[in-house]
Coordinates of C-alpha atoms and ligand atoms in Angstrom, one line a residue:
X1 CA -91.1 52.3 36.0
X2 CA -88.0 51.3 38.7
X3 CA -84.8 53.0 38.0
X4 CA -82.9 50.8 35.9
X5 CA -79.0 49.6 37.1
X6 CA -76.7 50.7 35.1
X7 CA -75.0 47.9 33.7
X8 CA -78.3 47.0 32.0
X9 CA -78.4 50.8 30.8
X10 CA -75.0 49.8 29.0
X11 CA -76.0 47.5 27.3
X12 CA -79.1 48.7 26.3
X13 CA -76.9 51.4 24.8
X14 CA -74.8 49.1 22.9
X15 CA -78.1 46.9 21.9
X16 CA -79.8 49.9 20.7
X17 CA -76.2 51.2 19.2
X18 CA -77.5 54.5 20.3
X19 CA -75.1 56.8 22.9
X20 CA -76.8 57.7 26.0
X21 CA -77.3 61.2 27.3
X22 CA -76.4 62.2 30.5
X23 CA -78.8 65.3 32.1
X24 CA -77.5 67.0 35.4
X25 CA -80.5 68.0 37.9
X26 CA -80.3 69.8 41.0
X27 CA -84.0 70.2 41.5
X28 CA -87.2 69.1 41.6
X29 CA -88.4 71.4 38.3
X30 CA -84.7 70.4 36.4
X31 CA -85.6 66.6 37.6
X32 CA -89.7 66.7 36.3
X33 CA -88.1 68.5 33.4
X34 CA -85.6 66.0 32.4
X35 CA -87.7 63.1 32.9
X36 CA -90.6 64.2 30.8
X37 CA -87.9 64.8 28.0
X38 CA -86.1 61.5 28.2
X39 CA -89.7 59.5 28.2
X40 CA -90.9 61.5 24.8
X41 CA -87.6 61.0 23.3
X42 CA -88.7 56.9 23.5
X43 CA -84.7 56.0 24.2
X44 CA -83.2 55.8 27.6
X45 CA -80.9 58.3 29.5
X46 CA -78.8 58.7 32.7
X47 CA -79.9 61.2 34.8
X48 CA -77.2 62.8 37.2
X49 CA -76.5 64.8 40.2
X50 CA -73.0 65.8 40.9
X51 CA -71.5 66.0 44.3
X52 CA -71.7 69.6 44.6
X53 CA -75.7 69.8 43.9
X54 CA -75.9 67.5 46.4
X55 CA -75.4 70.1 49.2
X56 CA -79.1 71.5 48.0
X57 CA -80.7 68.1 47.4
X58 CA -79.7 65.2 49.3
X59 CA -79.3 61.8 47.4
X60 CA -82.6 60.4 49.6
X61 CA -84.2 63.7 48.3
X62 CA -83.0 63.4 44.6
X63 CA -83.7 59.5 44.3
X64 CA -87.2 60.1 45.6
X65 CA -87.9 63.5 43.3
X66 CA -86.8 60.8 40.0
X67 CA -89.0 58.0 41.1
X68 CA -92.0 60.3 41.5
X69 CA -91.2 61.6 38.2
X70 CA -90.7 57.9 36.8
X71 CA -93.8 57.0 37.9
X72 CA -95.2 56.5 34.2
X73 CA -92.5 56.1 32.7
X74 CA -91.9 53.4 30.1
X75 CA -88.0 53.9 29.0
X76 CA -84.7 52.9 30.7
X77 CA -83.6 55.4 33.3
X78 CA -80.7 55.1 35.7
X79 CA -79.7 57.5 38.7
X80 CA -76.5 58.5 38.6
X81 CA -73.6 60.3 40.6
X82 CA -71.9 62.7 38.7
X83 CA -68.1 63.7 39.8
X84 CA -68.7 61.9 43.0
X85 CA -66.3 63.7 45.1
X86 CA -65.9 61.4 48.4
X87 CA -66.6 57.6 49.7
X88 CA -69.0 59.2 51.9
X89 CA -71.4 61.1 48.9
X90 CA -70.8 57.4 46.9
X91 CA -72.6 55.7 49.9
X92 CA -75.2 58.0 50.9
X93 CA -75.9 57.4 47.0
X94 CA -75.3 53.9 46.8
X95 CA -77.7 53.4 49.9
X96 CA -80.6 55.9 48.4
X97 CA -80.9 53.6 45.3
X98 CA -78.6 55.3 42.6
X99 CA -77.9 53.1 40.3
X100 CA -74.5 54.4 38.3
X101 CA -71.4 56.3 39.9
X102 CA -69.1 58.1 38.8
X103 CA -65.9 59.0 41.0
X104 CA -63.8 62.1 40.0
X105 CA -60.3 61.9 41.6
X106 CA -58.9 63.7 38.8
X107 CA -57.5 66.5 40.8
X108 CA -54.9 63.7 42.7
X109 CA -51.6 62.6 41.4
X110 CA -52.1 59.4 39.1
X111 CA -51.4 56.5 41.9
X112 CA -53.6 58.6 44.4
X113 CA -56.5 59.2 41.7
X114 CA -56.2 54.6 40.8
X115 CA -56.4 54.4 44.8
X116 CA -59.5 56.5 45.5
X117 CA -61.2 55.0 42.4
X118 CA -60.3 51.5 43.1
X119 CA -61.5 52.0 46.5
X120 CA -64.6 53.1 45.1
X121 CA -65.5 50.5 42.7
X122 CA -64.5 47.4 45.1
X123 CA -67.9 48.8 47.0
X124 CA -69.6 49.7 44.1
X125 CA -69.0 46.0 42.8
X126 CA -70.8 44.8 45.7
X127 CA -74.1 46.0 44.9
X128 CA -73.7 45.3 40.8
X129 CA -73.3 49.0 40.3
X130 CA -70.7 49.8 37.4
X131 CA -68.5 53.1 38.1
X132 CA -67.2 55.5 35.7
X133 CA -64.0 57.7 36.7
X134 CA -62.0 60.4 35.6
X135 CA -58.1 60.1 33.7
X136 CA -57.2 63.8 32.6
X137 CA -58.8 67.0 34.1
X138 CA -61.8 68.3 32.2
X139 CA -61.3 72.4 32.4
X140 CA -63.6 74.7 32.5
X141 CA -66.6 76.0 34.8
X142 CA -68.1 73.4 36.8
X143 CA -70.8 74.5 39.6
X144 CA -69.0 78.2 39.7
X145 CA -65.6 76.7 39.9
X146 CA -63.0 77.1 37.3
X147 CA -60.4 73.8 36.6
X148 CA -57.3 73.8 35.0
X149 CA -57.7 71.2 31.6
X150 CA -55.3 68.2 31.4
X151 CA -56.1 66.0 28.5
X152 CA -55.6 62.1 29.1
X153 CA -52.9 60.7 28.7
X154 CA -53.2 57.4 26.5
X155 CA -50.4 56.0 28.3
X156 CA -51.9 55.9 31.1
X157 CA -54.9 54.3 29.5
X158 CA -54.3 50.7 29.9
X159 CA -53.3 50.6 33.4
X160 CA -55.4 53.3 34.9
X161 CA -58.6 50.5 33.8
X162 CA -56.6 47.9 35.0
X163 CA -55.9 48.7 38.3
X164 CA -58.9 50.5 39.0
X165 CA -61.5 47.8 37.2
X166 CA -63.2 50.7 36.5
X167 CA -66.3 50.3 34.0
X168 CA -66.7 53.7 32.2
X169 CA -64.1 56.3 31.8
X170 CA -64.4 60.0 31.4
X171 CA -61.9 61.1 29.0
X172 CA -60.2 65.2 28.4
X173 CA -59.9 66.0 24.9
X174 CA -60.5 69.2 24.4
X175 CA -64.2 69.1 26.1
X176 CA -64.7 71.4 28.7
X177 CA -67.4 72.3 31.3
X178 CA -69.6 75.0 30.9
X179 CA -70.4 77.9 28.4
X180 CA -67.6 80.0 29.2
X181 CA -64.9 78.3 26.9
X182 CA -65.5 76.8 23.2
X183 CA -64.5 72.9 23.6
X184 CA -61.9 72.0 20.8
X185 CA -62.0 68.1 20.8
X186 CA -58.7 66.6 20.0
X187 CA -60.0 63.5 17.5
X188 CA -56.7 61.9 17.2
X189 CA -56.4 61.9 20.4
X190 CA -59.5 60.3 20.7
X191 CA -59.3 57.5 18.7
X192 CA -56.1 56.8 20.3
X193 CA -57.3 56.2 23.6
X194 CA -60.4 54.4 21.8
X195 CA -57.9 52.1 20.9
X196 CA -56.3 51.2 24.3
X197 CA -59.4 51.3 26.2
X198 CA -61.3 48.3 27.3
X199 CA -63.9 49.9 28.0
X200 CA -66.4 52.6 26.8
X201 CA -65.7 56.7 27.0
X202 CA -67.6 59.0 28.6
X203 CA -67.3 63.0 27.1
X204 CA -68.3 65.7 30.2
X205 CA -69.2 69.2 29.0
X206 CA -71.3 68.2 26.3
X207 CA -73.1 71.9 26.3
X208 CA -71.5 74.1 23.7
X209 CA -69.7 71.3 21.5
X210 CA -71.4 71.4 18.3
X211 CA -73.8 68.2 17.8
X212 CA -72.2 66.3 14.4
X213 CA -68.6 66.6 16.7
X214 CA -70.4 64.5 19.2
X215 CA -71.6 62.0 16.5
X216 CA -68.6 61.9 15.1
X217 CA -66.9 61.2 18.6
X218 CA -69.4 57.7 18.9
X219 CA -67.1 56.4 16.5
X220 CA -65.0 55.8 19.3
X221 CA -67.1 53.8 22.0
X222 CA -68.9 56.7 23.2
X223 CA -71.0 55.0 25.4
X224 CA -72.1 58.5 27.3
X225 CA -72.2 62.5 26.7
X226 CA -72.7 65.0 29.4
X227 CA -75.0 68.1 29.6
X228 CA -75.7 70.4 32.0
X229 CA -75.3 73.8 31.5
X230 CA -77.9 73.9 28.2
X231 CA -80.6 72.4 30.9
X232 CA -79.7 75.1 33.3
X233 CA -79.8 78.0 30.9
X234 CA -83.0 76.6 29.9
X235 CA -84.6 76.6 33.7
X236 CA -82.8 79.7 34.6
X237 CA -83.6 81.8 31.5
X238 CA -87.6 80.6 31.8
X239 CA -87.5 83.1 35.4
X240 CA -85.4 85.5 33.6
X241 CA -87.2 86.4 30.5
X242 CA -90.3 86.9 32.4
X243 CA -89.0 88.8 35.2
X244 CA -86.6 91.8 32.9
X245 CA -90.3 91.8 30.8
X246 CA -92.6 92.1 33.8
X247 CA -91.1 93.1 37.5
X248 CA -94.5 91.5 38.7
X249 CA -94.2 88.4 37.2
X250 CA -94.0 86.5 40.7
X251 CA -96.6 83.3 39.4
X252 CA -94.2 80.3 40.9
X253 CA -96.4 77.6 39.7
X254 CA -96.8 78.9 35.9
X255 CA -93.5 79.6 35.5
X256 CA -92.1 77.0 36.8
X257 CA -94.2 74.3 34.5
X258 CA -92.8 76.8 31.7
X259 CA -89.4 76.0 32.9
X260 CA -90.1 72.1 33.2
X261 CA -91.6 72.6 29.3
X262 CA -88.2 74.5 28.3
X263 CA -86.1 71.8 29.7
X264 CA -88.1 69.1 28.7
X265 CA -87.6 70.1 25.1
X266 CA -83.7 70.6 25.6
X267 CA -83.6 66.9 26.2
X268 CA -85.6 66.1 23.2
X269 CA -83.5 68.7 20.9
X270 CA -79.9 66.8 22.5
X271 CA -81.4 63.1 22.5
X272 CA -82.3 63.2 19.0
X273 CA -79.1 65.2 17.5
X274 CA -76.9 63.0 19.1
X275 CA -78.6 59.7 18.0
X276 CA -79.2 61.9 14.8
X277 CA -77.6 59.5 12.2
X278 CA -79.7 55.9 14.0
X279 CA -82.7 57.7 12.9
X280 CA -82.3 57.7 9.2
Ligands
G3H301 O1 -70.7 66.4 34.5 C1 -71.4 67.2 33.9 C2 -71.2 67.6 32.6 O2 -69.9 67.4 32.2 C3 -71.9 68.9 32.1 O3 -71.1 69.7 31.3 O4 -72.4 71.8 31.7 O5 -70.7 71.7 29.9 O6 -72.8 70.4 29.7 P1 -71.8 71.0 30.7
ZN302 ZN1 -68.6 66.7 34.0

């Protein structure tokens, strides 16, 4: 099956009334791994590949990695760039066949952060590709970096979308990145940008916040919820168990399809407890 463009994976969401799960890969095993998942799972699913990850695996390499693993798939899957970090990574993406971006100017001061993002989705616009950005900092650990947390201001709510026409937006409420810190979602402040935004929130760090939080949170036009560092845990840890019970435990190939299994299941486990309540 073709990657599918993310506008039509929005509003298969909001057909379906189901949120969509986001899965960060960096690799070939994390991509297979996610893939498999999202296709057993029989609802669709975004997966990503921040800016960062890309240093390892370029967008050409990525794009081609999730249409291999797509080959047989039969559920709605779009490519997407996670905390796109610069014009250039947006159109090395753009031109590879992603079909989602997100662009994470969060760090700059409020008029830079509407610039860079407005910049973004004028191109993005072009080639019917909806973009999601950042108001707020998300803290936490994100690829090995720490970042400070700002929550989003609802003030700004109204004419950060305007000015930026931006599709999606990634709100701070208490979600963090990472393992290292417990999220504390902020639900008032949550519905209160629910009810000046136009369009549909996105929550990062979904790892670690606990899964009736998250269904609680679709209350609120939750369109999209983040994971990453569950999947990687589940990759990494595959290697690590084996290796701390046997020093000679060098079999790539077994182990890695172990890993792909492990990961494959995470995405089954967070798919389903997220949609939890649509399946009752
Ligand atoms: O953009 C990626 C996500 O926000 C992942 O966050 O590693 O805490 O699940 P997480
Ligand atoms: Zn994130």
């Amino acid at each position: 099956m073709q990657l599918v463009n993310g506008y039509k994976l929005m509003s298969y969401a909001t057909e379906t009334h189901s949120v969509l799960p986001a899965f960060n890969t960096t690799n070939y095993e994390l991509t297979q791994g996610i893939i498999q998942g999202i296709q057993k799972t029989k609802s669709g699913g975004y997966i990503a590949i921040s800016s960062s990850n890309l240093e390892l695996s370029s967008p050409n390499m990525i794009a081609s990695m999730v249409r291999f693993a797509m080959k047989d798939a039969e559920v709605p899957v779009a490519l997407h760039l996670d905390h796109g970090k610069s014009f250039q990574d947006v159109k090395e993406c753009v031109e590879a066949g992603f079909t989602s971006i997100m662009v994470d100017a969060s760090h700059l001061p409020f008029e830079k952060n509407i610039e860079e993002v407005a910049k973004i989705v004028r191109y993005c616009h072009f080639f019917n590709i909806p973009v999601e950005a950042e108001l707020g900092a998300i803290g936490g650990k994100e690829d090995d970096e720490l970042s400070e947390a700002g929550k989003t201001n609802p003030n700004d709510v109204k004419e950060f979308i305007e000015r930026t026409n931006c599709d999606l937006l990634a709100v701070s409420v208490g979600n963090v990145h990472g393992l290292d810190i417990k999220p504390n979602l902020d639900f008032e402040l949550l519905e209160d940008i629910y009810n000046i935004s136009s369009v549909p929130l996105v929550l990062h760090g979904g790892s670690g916040i606990p899964f009736d939080q998250v269904r609680r949170a679709r209350k609120n036009n939750l369109i999209k919820v983040n994971y990453g560092s569950d999947l990687r845990n589940a990759f990494i840890s595959t290697f690590g168990k084996e290796f701390e019970n046997n020093h000679n435990a060098f079999d790539v190939k077994s182990l890695s399809k172990k890993a792909i299994e492990n990961v494959s299941n995470k995405v089954i486990e967070i798919t389903n407890e997220i949609n939890y309540s649509n399946n009752q």
